[in-house]
Amino acid sequence: MQRIASFAVNHDKLEKGLYVSRIDGDVVTYDVRMKKPNAGDYLANPALHTLEHLLATYLRNTEWKDAVVYVGPMGCRTGFYVLMRDTVSRRLAIQLLKDSFAFVADFTGVIPGSTRIECGNYLEHDLEGAKAVARDMMAVLRNWSEEDLVYAE
């Protein structure tokens, strides 16, 4: 079997940030890396779950909602994949993720889609944990540019 592209990335050199993972036709996969891989600090499941609900809700409520294909966590719990159509420029994708984390950091109220009827694990959420990750990522992405979207060699 062929090795998939995400396994070809040297995770020992990977830092927190935002990267273009791959491009498939008109879909760009963004690697939203929230934790340094293999460093012993991973996204806790309840915070990860809340981030999933809030990031997806935010991105799918922007004017670019039709370009958002997928928002979901990585199994290794170090980040998320966000897939967008290439109608969203790289610069705009960076801004959308910055805005998404600001939304999470400032969120108050009931987590969207968090009732028993709406969610398959509705009891496992952590808004304060999600907000802490969002604040950290706001700092990481503060000066992020299109040049930073490339994985380190």
mmCIF file of C-alpha atoms in Angstrom:
data_model
loop_
_atom_site.group_PDB
_atom_site.id
_atom_site.type_symbol
_atom_site.label_atom_id
_atom_site.label_comp_id
_atom_site.label_asym_id
_atom_site.label_seq_id
_atom_site.Cartn_x
_atom_site.Cartn_y
_atom_site.Cartn_z
ATOM 1 C CA MET A 1 0.000 0.000 0.000
ATOM 2 C CA GLN A 2 1.106 3.557 -0.634
ATOM 3 C CA ARG A 3 1.933 5.727 2.357
ATOM 4 C CA ILE A 4 -0.607 8.516 2.689
ATOM 5 C CA ALA A 5 0.611 12.115 2.524
ATOM 6 C CA SER A 6 -0.087 13.002 6.158
ATOM 7 C CA PHE A 7 2.210 10.176 7.321
ATOM 8 C CA ALA A 8 5.040 11.588 5.192
ATOM 9 C CA VAL A 9 5.186 14.766 7.312
ATOM 10 C CA ASN A 10 8.004 14.691 9.869
ATOM 11 C CA HIS A 11 5.974 15.070 13.053
ATOM 12 C CA ASP A 12 9.145 15.658 15.099
ATOM 13 C CA LYS A 13 9.605 18.973 13.243
ATOM 14 C CA LEU A 14 5.944 19.956 13.279
ATOM 15 C CA GLU A 15 4.961 22.891 15.482
ATOM 16 C CA LYS A 16 1.625 24.426 16.372
ATOM 17 C CA GLY A 17 0.230 26.382 13.471
ATOM 18 C CA LEU A 18 -1.732 26.218 10.256
ATOM 19 C CA TYR A 19 -0.501 24.319 7.211
ATOM 20 C CA VAL A 20 -1.716 23.222 3.806
ATOM 21 C CA SER A 21 -1.749 19.458 4.160
ATOM 22 C CA ARG A 22 -2.888 18.561 0.667
ATOM 23 C CA ILE A 23 -4.847 19.728 -2.354
ATOM 24 C CA ASP A 24 -7.316 17.415 -4.060
ATOM 25 C CA GLY A 25 -8.924 19.014 -7.085
ATOM 26 C CA ASP A 26 -10.683 22.086 -5.746
ATOM 27 C CA VAL A 27 -10.467 21.042 -2.073
ATOM 28 C CA VAL A 28 -7.651 22.272 0.168
ATOM 29 C CA THR A 29 -7.004 20.369 3.403
ATOM 30 C CA TYR A 30 -5.704 22.602 6.175
ATOM 31 C CA ASP A 31 -3.806 21.069 9.080
ATOM 32 C CA VAL A 32 -4.774 23.146 12.111
ATOM 33 C CA ARG A 33 -2.118 21.958 14.539
ATOM 34 C CA MET A 34 -3.062 22.909 18.096
ATOM 35 C CA LYS A 35 -0.516 20.781 19.969
ATOM 36 C CA LYS A 36 3.066 19.813 19.210
ATOM 37 C CA PRO A 37 3.038 16.149 18.148
ATOM 38 C CA ASN A 38 4.526 13.535 20.464
ATOM 39 C CA ALA A 39 5.178 16.088 23.206
ATOM 40 C CA GLY A 40 2.883 14.490 25.787
ATOM 41 C CA ASP A 41 0.282 17.272 25.737
ATOM 42 C CA TYR A 42 -2.807 16.455 23.689
ATOM 43 C CA LEU A 43 -6.283 17.866 23.273
ATOM 44 C CA ALA A 44 -8.496 16.462 26.001
ATOM 45 C CA ASN A 45 -11.530 14.741 24.519
ATOM 46 C CA PRO A 46 -14.148 17.021 26.120
ATOM 47 C CA ALA A 47 -12.384 20.208 24.923
ATOM 48 C CA LEU A 48 -11.756 18.664 21.498
ATOM 49 C CA HIS A 49 -15.452 17.787 21.230
ATOM 50 C CA THR A 50 -16.508 21.330 22.125
ATOM 51 C CA LEU A 51 -13.979 22.765 19.652
ATOM 52 C CA GLU A 52 -15.493 20.576 16.951
ATOM 53 C CA HIS A 53 -18.982 21.908 17.624
ATOM 54 C CA LEU A 54 -17.928 25.549 17.861
ATOM 55 C CA LEU A 55 -15.445 25.651 14.965
ATOM 56 C CA ALA A 56 -17.844 23.872 12.617
ATOM 57 C CA THR A 57 -20.744 26.065 13.677
ATOM 58 C CA TYR A 58 -18.753 29.250 13.196
ATOM 59 C CA LEU A 59 -17.242 28.324 9.836
ATOM 60 C CA ARG A 60 -20.572 27.087 8.500
ATOM 61 C CA ASN A 61 -22.216 30.382 9.412
ATOM 62 C CA THR A 62 -19.792 32.682 7.602
ATOM 63 C CA GLU A 63 -20.393 34.005 4.108
ATOM 64 C CA TRP A 64 -17.956 31.266 3.005
ATOM 65 C CA LYS A 65 -20.089 28.445 4.451
ATOM 66 C CA ASP A 66 -20.622 26.799 1.064
ATOM 67 C CA ALA A 67 -16.846 26.455 0.664
ATOM 68 C CA VAL A 68 -16.444 24.628 3.985
ATOM 69 C CA VAL A 69 -16.380 20.900 3.227
ATOM 70 C CA TYR A 70 -15.337 19.408 6.579
ATOM 71 C CA VAL A 71 -14.194 20.380 10.074
ATOM 72 C CA GLY A 72 -13.005 17.585 12.320
ATOM 73 C CA PRO A 73 -10.391 16.430 14.814
ATOM 74 C CA MET A 74 -7.312 14.351 14.146
ATOM 75 C CA GLY A 75 -7.229 10.960 15.814
ATOM 76 C CA CYS A 76 -3.900 11.826 17.452
ATOM 77 C CA ARG A 77 -5.644 14.715 19.264
ATOM 78 C CA THR A 78 -3.046 17.291 18.202
ATOM 79 C CA GLY A 79 -5.331 19.288 15.947
ATOM 80 C CA PHE A 80 -8.053 19.438 13.344
ATOM 81 C CA TYR A 81 -8.422 19.135 9.625
ATOM 82 C CA VAL A 82 -10.424 21.843 7.923
ATOM 83 C CA LEU A 83 -11.262 21.223 4.287
ATOM 84 C CA MET A 84 -12.281 24.170 2.124
ATOM 85 C CA ARG A 85 -12.873 24.680 -1.555
ATOM 86 C CA ASP A 86 -10.156 26.658 -3.283
ATOM 87 C CA THR A 87 -12.585 29.535 -3.809
ATOM 88 C CA VAL A 88 -11.262 30.555 -0.372
ATOM 89 C CA SER A 89 -7.825 32.126 -0.804
ATOM 90 C CA ARG A 90 -5.001 31.072 1.505
ATOM 91 C CA ARG A 91 -4.998 34.524 3.086
ATOM 92 C CA LEU A 92 -8.742 34.321 3.711
ATOM 93 C CA ALA A 93 -8.414 30.782 5.137
ATOM 94 C CA ILE A 94 -5.900 32.093 7.680
ATOM 95 C CA GLN A 95 -8.261 34.905 8.633
ATOM 96 C CA LEU A 96 -11.249 32.561 8.889
ATOM 97 C CA LEU A 97 -9.328 30.335 11.298
ATOM 98 C CA LYS A 98 -8.207 33.336 13.340
ATOM 99 C CA ASP A 99 -11.816 34.515 13.483
ATOM 100 C CA SER A 100 -12.972 31.007 14.406
ATOM 101 C CA PHE A 101 -10.629 30.845 17.376
ATOM 102 C CA ALA A 102 -11.708 34.336 18.485
ATOM 103 C CA PHE A 103 -15.325 33.142 18.327
ATOM 104 C CA VAL A 104 -14.506 30.126 20.511
ATOM 105 C CA ALA A 105 -12.453 32.189 22.975
ATOM 106 C CA ASP A 106 -15.345 34.636 23.467
ATOM 107 C CA PHE A 107 -18.200 32.110 23.333
ATOM 108 C CA THR A 108 -20.795 32.119 26.078
ATOM 109 C CA GLY A 109 -24.028 30.219 26.347
ATOM 110 C CA VAL A 110 -25.142 26.795 25.277
ATOM 111 C CA ILE A 111 -22.759 24.904 23.006
ATOM 112 C CA PRO A 112 -24.477 24.479 19.619
ATOM 113 C CA GLY A 113 -25.648 20.943 18.946
ATOM 114 C CA SER A 114 -24.961 19.763 22.486
ATOM 115 C CA THR A 115 -28.298 18.276 23.476
ATOM 116 C CA ARG A 116 -28.942 14.557 23.717
ATOM 117 C CA ILE A 117 -31.039 14.660 20.542
ATOM 118 C CA GLU A 118 -28.357 16.533 18.564
ATOM 119 C CA CYS A 119 -25.149 14.859 19.751
ATOM 120 C CA GLY A 120 -23.976 11.281 20.216
ATOM 121 C CA ASN A 121 -21.905 12.125 23.307
ATOM 122 C CA TYR A 122 -23.692 15.192 24.633
ATOM 123 C CA LEU A 123 -22.341 14.885 28.191
ATOM 124 C CA GLU A 124 -18.680 15.148 27.169
ATOM 125 C CA HIS A 125 -18.016 18.841 26.556
ATOM 126 C CA ASP A 126 -15.594 21.332 28.095
ATOM 127 C CA LEU A 127 -16.198 24.930 27.079
ATOM 128 C CA GLU A 128 -13.470 26.374 29.301
ATOM 129 C CA GLY A 129 -10.956 23.863 27.942
ATOM 130 C CA ALA A 130 -11.942 24.726 24.363
ATOM 131 C CA LYS A 131 -11.615 28.430 25.128
ATOM 132 C CA ALA A 132 -8.108 27.912 26.533
ATOM 133 C CA VAL A 133 -7.015 26.114 23.353
ATOM 134 C CA ALA A 134 -8.596 28.858 21.238
ATOM 135 C CA ARG A 135 -6.756 31.597 23.131
ATOM 136 C CA ASP A 136 -3.482 29.717 22.664
ATOM 137 C CA MET A 137 -4.121 29.332 18.929
ATOM 138 C CA MET A 138 -4.991 33.018 18.606
ATOM 139 C CA ALA A 139 -1.481 33.788 19.850
ATOM 140 C CA VAL A 140 0.094 31.157 17.569
ATOM 141 C CA LEU A 141 -1.687 32.485 14.471
ATOM 142 C CA ARG A 142 -1.417 36.204 15.329
ATOM 143 C CA ASN A 143 1.215 36.921 12.642
ATOM 144 C CA TRP A 144 0.674 33.817 10.473
ATOM 145 C CA SER A 145 1.101 34.417 6.751
ATOM 146 C CA GLU A 146 0.704 32.487 3.538
ATOM 147 C CA GLU A 147 4.429 31.695 3.649
ATOM 148 C CA ASP A 148 3.918 29.931 6.993
ATOM 149 C CA LEU A 149 1.410 27.460 5.507
ATOM 150 C CA VAL A 150 4.219 25.147 4.316
ATOM 151 C CA TYR A 151 5.457 22.262 6.471
ATOM 152 C CA ALA A 152 9.068 22.509 7.679
ATOM 153 C CA GLU A 153 11.427 20.187 5.819
#
